[in-house]
Coordinates of C-alpha atoms in Angstrom, one line a residue:
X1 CA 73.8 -51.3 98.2
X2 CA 76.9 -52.7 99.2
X3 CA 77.0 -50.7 102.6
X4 CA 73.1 -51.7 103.5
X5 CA 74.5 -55.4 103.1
X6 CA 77.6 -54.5 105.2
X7 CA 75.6 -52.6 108.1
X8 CA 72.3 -55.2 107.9
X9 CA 72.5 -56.5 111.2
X10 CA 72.5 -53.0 112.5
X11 CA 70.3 -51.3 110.2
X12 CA 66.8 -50.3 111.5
X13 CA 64.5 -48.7 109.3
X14 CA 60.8 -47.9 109.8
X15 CA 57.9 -48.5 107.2
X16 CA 58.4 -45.7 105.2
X17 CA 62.2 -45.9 104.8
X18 CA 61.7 -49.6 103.9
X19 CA 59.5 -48.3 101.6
X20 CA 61.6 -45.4 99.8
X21 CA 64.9 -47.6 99.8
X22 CA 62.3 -50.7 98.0
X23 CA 61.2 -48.0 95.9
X24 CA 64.6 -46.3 94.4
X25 CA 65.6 -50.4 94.3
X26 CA 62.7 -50.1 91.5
X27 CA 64.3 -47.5 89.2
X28 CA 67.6 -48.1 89.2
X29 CA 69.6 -50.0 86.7
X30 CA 69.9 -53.5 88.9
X31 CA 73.6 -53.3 90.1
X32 CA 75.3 -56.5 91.3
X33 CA 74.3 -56.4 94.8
X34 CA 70.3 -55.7 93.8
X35 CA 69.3 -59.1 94.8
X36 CA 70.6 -59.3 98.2
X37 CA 69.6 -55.7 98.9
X38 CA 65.7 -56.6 97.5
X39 CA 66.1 -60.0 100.0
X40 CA 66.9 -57.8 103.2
X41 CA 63.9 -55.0 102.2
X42 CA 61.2 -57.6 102.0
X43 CA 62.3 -59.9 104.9
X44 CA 62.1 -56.8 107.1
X45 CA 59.6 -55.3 105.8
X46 CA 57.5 -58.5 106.5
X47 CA 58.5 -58.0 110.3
X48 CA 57.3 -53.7 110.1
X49 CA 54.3 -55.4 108.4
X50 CA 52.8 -56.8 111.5
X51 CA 53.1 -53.8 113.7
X52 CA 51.7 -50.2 113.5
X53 CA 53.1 -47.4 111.2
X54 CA 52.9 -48.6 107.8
X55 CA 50.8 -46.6 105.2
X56 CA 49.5 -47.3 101.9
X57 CA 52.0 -45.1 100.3
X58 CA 54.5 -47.3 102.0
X59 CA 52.6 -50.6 100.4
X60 CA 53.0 -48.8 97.2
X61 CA 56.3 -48.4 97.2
X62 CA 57.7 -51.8 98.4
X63 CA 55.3 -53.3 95.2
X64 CA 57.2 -50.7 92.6
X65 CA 60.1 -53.0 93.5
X66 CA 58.7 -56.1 93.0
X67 CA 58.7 -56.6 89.5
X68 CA 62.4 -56.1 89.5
X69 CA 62.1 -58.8 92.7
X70 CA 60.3 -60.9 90.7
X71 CA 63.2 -60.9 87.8
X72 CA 65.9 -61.4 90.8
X73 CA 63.7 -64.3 92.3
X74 CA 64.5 -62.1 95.5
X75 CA 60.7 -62.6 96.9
X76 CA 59.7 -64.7 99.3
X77 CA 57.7 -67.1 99.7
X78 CA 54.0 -66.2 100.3
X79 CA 55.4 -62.4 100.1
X80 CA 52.9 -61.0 97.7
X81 CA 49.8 -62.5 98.9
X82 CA 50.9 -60.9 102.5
X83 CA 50.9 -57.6 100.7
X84 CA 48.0 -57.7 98.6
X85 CA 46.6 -58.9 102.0
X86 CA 47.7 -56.0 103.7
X87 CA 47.7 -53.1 100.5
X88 CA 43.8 -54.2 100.7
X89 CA 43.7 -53.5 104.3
X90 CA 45.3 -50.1 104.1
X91 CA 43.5 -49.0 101.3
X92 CA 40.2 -49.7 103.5
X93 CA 42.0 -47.4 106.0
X94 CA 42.9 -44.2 103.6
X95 CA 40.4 -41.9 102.1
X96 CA 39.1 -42.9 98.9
X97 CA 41.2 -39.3 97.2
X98 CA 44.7 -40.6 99.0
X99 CA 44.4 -44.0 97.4
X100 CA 43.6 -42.7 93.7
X101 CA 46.6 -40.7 94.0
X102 CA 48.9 -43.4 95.6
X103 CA 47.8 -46.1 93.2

């Protein structure tokens, strides 16, 4: 966690890595530095949001982290209606068997 803070300016993560570091965020014991780390997944993811590439699975995984986000008071503002907003839209996209298993 430490080292993401340390390298954040540099760091530059797609969708799905976002995604998988939001998600191992979510079962982990939170560590001192779980707060920070949460802030820099959901402010950029918010920016991967907007563009092409993100799946449902990658939706998924950046809610598993927010009820730990939620404890942190790490989330945004208007953060969770943007990805309800857009977990809607890519479960609209996926097939019907993809989204059972996801969700």
């Amino acid at each position: 966690g430490n080292e993401i803070l340390r390298r954040k300016d540099e760091l530059s993560l797609d969708a799905r890595e976002l995604g998988n570091l939001a998600a191992a965020f979510s079962y982990y014991h939170m560590i001192p530095c779980s707060k920070d780390v949460l802030e820099l997944i959901y402010e950029k993811y918010q920016l991967k949001a907007r563009g092409d590439g993100v799946s449902l699975e990658d939706v998924a995984d950046v809610f598993a982290s927010m009820p730990v986000g939620k404890r942190l008071d790490a989330i945004p503002s208007g953060f969770v209606e943007e990805m309800m907003q857009l977990a809607i839209e890519k479960a609209c996209e996926a097939r019907m068997v993809d989204v059972r298993e996801i969700l």
